[in-house]
Short mmCIF file of C-alpha atoms in Angstrom, two decimals:
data_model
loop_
_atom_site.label_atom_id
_atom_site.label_comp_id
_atom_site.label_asym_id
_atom_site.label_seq_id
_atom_site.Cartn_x
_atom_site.Cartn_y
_atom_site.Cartn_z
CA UNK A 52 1.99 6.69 40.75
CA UNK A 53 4.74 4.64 38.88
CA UNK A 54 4.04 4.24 34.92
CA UNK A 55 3.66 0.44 34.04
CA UNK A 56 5.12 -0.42 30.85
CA UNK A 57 3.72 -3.59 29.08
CA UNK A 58 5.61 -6.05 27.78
CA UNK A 59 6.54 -6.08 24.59
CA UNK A 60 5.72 -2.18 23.91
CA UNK A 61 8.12 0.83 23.98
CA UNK A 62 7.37 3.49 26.63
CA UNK A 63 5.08 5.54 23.94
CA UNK A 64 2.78 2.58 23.75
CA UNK A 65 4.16 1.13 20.18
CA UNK A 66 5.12 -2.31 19.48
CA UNK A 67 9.08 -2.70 18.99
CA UNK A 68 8.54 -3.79 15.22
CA UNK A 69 5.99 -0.12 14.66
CA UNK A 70 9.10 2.08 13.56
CA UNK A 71 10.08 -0.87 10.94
CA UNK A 72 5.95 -1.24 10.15
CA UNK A 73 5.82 2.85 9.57
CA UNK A 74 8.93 2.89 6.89
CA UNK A 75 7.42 -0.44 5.07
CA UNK A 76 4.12 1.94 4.73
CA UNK A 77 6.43 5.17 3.31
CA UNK A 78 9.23 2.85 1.02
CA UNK A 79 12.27 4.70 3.33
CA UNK A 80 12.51 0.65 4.51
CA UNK A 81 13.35 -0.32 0.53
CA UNK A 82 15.78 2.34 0.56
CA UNK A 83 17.48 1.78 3.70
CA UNK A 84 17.91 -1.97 2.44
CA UNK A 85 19.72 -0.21 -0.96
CA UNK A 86 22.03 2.03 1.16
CA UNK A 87 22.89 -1.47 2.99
CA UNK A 88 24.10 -3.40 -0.22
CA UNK A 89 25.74 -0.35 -1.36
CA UNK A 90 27.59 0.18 1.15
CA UNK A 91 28.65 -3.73 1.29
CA UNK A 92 29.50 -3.38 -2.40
CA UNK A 93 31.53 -0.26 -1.74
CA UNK A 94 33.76 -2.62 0.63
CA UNK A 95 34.08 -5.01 -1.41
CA UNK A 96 35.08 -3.79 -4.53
CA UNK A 97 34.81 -0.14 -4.12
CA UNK A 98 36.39 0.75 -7.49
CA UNK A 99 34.07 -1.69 -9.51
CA UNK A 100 31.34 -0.75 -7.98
CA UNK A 101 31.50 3.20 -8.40
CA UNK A 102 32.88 2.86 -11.65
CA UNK A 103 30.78 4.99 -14.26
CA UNK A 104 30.05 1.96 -16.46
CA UNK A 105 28.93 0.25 -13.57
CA UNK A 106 26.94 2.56 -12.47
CA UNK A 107 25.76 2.86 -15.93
CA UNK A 108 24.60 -0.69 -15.86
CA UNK A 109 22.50 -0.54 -12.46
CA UNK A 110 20.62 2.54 -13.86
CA UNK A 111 20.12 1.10 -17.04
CA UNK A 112 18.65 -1.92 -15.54
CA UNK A 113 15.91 0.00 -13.40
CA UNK A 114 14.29 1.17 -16.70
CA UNK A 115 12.58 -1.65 -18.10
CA UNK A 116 11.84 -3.08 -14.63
CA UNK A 117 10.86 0.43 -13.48
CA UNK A 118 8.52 0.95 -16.21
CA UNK A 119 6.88 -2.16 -15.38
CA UNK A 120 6.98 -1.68 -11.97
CA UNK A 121 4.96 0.99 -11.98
CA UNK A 122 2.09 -0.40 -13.91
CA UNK A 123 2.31 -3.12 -11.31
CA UNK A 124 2.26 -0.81 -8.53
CA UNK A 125 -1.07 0.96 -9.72
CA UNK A 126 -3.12 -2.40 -10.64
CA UNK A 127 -2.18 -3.44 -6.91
CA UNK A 128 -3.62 -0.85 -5.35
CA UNK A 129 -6.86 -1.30 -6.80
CA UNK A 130 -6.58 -4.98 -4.92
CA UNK A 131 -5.52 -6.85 -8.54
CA UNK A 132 -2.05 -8.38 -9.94
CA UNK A 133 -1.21 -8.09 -13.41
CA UNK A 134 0.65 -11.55 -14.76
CA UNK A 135 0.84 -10.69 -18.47
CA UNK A 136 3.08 -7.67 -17.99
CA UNK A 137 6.14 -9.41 -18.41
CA UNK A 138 4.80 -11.33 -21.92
CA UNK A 139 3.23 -8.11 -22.93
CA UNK A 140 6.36 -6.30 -22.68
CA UNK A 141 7.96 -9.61 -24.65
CA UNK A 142 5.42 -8.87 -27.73
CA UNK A 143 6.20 -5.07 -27.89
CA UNK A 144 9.85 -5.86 -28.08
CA UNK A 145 8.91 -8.15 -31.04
CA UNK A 146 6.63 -6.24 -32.93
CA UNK A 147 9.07 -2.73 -32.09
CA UNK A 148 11.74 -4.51 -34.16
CA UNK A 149 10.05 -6.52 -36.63
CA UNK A 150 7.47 -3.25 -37.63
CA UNK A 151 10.65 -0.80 -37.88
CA UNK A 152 12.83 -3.17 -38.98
CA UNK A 153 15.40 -0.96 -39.64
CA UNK A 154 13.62 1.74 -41.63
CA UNK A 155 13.76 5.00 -39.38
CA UNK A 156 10.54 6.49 -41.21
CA UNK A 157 8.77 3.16 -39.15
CA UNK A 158 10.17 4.43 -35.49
CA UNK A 159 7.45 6.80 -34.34
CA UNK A 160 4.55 4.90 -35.77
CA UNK A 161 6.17 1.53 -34.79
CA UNK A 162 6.64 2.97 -31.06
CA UNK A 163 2.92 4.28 -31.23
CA UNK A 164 0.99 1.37 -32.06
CA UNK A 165 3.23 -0.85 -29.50
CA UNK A 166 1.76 1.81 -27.06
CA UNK A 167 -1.85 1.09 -28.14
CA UNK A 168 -1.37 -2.34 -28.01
CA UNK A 169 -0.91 -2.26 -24.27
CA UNK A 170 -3.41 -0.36 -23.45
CA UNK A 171 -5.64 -2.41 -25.70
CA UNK A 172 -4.42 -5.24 -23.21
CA UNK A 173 -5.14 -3.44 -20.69
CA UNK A 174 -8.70 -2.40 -21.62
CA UNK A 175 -9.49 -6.25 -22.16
CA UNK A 176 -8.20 -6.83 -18.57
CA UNK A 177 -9.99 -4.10 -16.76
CA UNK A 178 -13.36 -4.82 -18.80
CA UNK A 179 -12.86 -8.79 -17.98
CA UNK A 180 -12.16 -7.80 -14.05
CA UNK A 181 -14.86 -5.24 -13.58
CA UNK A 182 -17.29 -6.79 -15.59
CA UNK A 183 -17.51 -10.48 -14.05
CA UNK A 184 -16.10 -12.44 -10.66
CA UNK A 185 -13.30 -13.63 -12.52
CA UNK A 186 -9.93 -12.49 -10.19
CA UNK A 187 -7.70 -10.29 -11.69
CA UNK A 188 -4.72 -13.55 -11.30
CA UNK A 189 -6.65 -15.89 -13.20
CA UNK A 190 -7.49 -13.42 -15.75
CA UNK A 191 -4.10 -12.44 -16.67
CA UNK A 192 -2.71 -15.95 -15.74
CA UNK A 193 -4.53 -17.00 -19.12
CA UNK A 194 -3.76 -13.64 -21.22
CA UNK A 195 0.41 -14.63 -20.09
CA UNK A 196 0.19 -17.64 -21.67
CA UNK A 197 -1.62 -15.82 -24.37
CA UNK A 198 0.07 -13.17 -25.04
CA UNK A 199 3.62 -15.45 -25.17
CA UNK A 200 2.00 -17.93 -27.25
CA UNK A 201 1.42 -15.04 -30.14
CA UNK A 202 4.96 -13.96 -29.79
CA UNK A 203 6.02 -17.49 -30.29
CA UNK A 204 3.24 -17.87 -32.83
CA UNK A 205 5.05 -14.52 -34.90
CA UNK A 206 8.66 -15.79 -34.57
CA UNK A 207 10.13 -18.75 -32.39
CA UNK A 208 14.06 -16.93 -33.09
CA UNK A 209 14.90 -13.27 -33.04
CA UNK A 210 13.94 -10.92 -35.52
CA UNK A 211 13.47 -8.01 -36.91
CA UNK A 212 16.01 -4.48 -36.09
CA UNK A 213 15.41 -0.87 -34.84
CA UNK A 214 17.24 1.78 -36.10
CA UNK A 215 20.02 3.87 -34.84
CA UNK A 216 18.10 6.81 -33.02
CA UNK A 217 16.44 4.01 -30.73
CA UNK A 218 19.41 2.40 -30.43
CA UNK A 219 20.67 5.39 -28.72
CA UNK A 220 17.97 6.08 -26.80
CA UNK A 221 18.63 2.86 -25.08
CA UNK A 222 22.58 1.94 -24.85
CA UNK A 223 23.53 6.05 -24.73
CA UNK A 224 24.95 7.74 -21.39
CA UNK A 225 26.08 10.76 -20.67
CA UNK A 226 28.72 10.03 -17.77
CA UNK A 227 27.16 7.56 -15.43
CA UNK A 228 23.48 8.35 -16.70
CA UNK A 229 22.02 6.35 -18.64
CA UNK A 230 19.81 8.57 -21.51
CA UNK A 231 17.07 5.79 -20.82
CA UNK A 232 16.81 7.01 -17.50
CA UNK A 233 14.65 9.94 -18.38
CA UNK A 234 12.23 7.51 -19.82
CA UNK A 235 11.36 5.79 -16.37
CA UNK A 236 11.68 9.95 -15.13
CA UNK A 237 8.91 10.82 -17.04
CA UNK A 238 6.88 7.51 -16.42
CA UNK A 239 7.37 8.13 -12.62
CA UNK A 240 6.21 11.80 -12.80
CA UNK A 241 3.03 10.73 -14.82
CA UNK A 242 2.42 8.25 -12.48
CA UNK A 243 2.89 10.41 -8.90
CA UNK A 244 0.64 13.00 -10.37
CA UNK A 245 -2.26 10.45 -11.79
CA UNK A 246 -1.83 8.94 -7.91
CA UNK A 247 -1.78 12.08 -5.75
CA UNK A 248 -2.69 15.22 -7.58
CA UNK A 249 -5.90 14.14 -9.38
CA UNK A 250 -9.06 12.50 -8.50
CA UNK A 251 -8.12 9.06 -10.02
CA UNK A 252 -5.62 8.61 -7.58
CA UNK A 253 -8.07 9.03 -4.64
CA UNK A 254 -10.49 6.48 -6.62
CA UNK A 255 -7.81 3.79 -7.10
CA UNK A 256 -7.01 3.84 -2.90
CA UNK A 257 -10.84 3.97 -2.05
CA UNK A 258 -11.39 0.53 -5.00
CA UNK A 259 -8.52 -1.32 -3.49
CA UNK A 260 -9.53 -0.49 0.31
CA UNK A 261 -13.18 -1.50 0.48
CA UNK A 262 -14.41 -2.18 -3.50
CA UNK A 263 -18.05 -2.14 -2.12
CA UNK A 264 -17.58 1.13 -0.32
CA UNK A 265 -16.31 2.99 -2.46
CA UNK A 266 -18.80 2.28 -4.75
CA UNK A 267 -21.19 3.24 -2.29
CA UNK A 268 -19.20 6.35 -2.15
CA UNK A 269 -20.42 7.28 -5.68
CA UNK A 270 -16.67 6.37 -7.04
CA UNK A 271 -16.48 4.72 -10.81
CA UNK A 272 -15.38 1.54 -9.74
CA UNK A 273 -15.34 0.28 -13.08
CA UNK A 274 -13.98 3.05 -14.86
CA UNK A 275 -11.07 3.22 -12.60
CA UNK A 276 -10.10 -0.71 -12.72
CA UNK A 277 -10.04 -0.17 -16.59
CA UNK A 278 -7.81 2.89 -16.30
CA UNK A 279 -5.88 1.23 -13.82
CA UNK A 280 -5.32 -1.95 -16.28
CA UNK A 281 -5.44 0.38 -19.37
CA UNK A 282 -2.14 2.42 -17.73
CA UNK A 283 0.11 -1.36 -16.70
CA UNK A 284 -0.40 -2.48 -20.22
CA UNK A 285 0.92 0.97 -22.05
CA UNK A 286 3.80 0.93 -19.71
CA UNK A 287 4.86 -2.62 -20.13
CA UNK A 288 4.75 -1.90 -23.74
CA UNK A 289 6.87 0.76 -23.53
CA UNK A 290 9.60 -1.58 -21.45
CA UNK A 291 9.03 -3.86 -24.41
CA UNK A 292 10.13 -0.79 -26.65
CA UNK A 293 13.03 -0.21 -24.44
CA UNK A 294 13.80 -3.95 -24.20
CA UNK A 295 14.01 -3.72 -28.24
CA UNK A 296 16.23 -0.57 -28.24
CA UNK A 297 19.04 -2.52 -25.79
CA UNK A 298 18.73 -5.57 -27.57
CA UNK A 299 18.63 -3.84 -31.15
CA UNK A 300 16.78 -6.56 -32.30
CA UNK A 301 13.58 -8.49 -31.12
CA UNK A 302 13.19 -11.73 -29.26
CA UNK A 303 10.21 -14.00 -28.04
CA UNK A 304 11.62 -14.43 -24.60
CA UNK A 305 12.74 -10.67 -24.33
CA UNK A 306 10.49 -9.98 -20.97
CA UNK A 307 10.29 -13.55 -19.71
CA UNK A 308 10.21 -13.10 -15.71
CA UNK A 309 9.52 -9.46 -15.76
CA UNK A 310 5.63 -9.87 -14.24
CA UNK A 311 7.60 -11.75 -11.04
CA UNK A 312 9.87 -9.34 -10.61
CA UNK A 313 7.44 -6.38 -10.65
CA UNK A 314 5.35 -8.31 -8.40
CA UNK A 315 8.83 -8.49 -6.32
CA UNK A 316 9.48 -4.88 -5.87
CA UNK A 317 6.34 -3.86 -5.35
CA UNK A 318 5.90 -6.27 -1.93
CA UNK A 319 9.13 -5.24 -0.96
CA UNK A 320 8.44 -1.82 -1.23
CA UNK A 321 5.45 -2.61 0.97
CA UNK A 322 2.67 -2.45 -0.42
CA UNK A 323 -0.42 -4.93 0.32
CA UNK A 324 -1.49 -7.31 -2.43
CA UNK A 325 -4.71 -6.95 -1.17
CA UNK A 326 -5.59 -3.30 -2.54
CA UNK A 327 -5.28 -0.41 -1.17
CA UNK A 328 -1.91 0.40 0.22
CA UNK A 329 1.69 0.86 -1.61
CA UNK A 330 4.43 3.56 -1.68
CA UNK A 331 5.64 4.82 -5.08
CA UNK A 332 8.81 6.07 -3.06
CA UNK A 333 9.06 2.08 -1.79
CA UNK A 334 8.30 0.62 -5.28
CA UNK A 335 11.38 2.68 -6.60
CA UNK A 336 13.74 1.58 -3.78
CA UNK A 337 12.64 -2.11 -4.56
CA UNK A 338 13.68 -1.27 -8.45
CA UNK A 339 16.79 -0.24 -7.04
CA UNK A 340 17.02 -2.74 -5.00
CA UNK A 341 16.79 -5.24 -7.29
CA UNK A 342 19.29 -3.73 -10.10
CA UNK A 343 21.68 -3.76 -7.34
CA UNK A 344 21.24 -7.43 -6.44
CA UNK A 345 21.44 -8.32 -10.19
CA UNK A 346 24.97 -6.21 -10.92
CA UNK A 347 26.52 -7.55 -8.11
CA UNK A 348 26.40 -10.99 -9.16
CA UNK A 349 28.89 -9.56 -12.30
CA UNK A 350 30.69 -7.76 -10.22
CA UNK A 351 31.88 -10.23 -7.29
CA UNK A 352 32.06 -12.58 -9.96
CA UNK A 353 29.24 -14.73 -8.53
CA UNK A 354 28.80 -17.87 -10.77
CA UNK A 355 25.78 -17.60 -12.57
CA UNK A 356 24.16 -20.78 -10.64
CA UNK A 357 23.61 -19.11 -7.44
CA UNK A 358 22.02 -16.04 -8.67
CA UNK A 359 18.27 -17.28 -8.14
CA UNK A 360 19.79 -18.74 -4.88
CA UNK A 361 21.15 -15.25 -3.96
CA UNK A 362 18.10 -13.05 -5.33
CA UNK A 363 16.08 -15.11 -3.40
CA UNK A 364 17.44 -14.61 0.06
CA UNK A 365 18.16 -10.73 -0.38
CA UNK A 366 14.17 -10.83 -1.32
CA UNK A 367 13.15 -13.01 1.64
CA UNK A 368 15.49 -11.52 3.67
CA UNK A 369 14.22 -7.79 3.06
CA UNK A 370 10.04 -9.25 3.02
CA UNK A 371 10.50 -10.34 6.31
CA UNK A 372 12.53 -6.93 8.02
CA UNK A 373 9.71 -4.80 6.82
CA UNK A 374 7.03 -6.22 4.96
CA UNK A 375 4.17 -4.93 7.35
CA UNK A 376 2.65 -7.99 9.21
CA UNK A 377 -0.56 -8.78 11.29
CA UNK A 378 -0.33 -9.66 14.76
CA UNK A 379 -1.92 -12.64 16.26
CA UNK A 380 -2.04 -10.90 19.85
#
């Protein structure tokens, strides 16, 4: 008997557009996206591009994003999106210079209570979610403006200064590596142990796959929205710290667009803003991804004008290869 093949399936029964579907699901699809650009940067200006300070500059700039990223990457699992991260981070960089302002006795404490704050944030969030019907986007829709309006509220111009040692740990390298690097190291070891070694990880898949089931299940739904919230708003802090140590100083518009661009990376990675399914390893590549876009517009000496226009097809572009989709068949 001869095998029938259907149309518009491989011979092992897939759809042509499974293989692309499977690396969304494990982030290798963000990556293979990075090894694509860096390769066409490596044409086009190979010594630029591999250039330690350039290099340099594209790990630097996964950091703060990074950080943020993967506070982003946790709330959307649980089925939520978190729109204050970006103005959080902005008041952290604020405070961080204005409470040390150059005094190096001030660094630690300063750097502590910027990490309470955001997971005071946080708390607020994840009690305000779990507690009422109110979605997790209109919740911290109104804590953005919020949260931006008491920066602005503190100081409308820069202010404030950090001292050396924080200096360093933001603008020194050793090489091509940046020593802010091990920051977003540590922050992305925290965060791939919390998701699969321990039992809050397997709570924050079951919430953002079926809320109502897993509470059935006997899992603390509320408990583990708050943590969830609790752990974005301590690491957008800490990108506010790091935004403070770059910019030595602080500014009310230090993390403007931040919350978009976490939101950015973590689709393109491919994870599902309805709950339940991301990739750590695909959140990364889409932090990579995105430094790479940004330094490239430096170094091909793109004007600045079409940088939205270029970020925006490279996202679309990438969203549409391997975003997983549904079928209508």
């Amino acid at each position: 008997m001869t095998a029938v093949t259907l149309p518009g399936r491989t011979a092992a029964g897939r759809a042509p557009g499974g293989v692309l579907a499977a690396a969304a699901r494990t982030g290798l699809a963000a990556w293979a996206i990075v090894a694509v650009l860096v390769a066409v940067l490596t044409v086009a200006n190979p010594g630029g591009f591999w250039a330690a300070a350039n290099i340099a500059n594209v790990l630097t700039a996964t950091v703060v994003l990074g950080l943020v990223a993967l506070g982003q990457h946790l709330v959307v699992l649980t089925g939520g999106i978190d729109l204050s991260v970006g103005s959080t981070a902005t008041l952290s960089a604020l405070l961080t210079a204005m409470l040390i302002d150059g005094y190096p006795i001030r660094t630690i404490p300063a750097i502590l209570a910027m990490l309470l704050l955001g997971a005071a944030i946080g708390t607020v969030h994840g009690l305000i979610v779990s507690r009422t019907r109110i979605p997790a986007f209109v919740v911290t829709l109104s804590t953005f403006y919020l949260i931006q309006g008491i920066a602005f509220l503190i100081s409308t111009t820069p202010a404030g200064q950090v001292t050396r040692a924080l200096v360093a740990v933001g603008m020194r390298r050793w090489g091509p590596f940046p020593l802010a690097l091990a920051v977003l190291a540590v922050a992305v070891a925290v965060v791939a142990v919390l998701l699969y070694r321990t039992r809050f990880g397997r709570h924050v898949h079951a919430v953002g796959g079926d809320q109502a089931a897993a509470r059935s299940a006997g899992v603390p739904v509320r408990r583990t929205l708050v943590l969830a919230f609790v752990i974005a708003g301590t690491l957008a802090a800490a990108a506010g710290v790091m935004l403070a140590a770059r910019a030595t100083i602080g500014s009310p518009s230090a993390g403007q667009g931040l919350e978009l661009s976490a939101i950015t990376v973590v689709v393109v990675g491919g994870a599902s803003l309805l709950g339940g399914r991301a990739s750590l390893t695909g959140t990364l590549g889409g932090v990579a991804l995105l430094a790479l876009v940004e330094s490239s517009f430096t170094l091909l000496q793109f004007p600045a004008t079409a940088s939205d226009l270029i970020r925006g097809v490279v996202i679309l572009a990438a969203a549409a290869l391997f975003v997983p989709r549904t079928s209508d068949d």
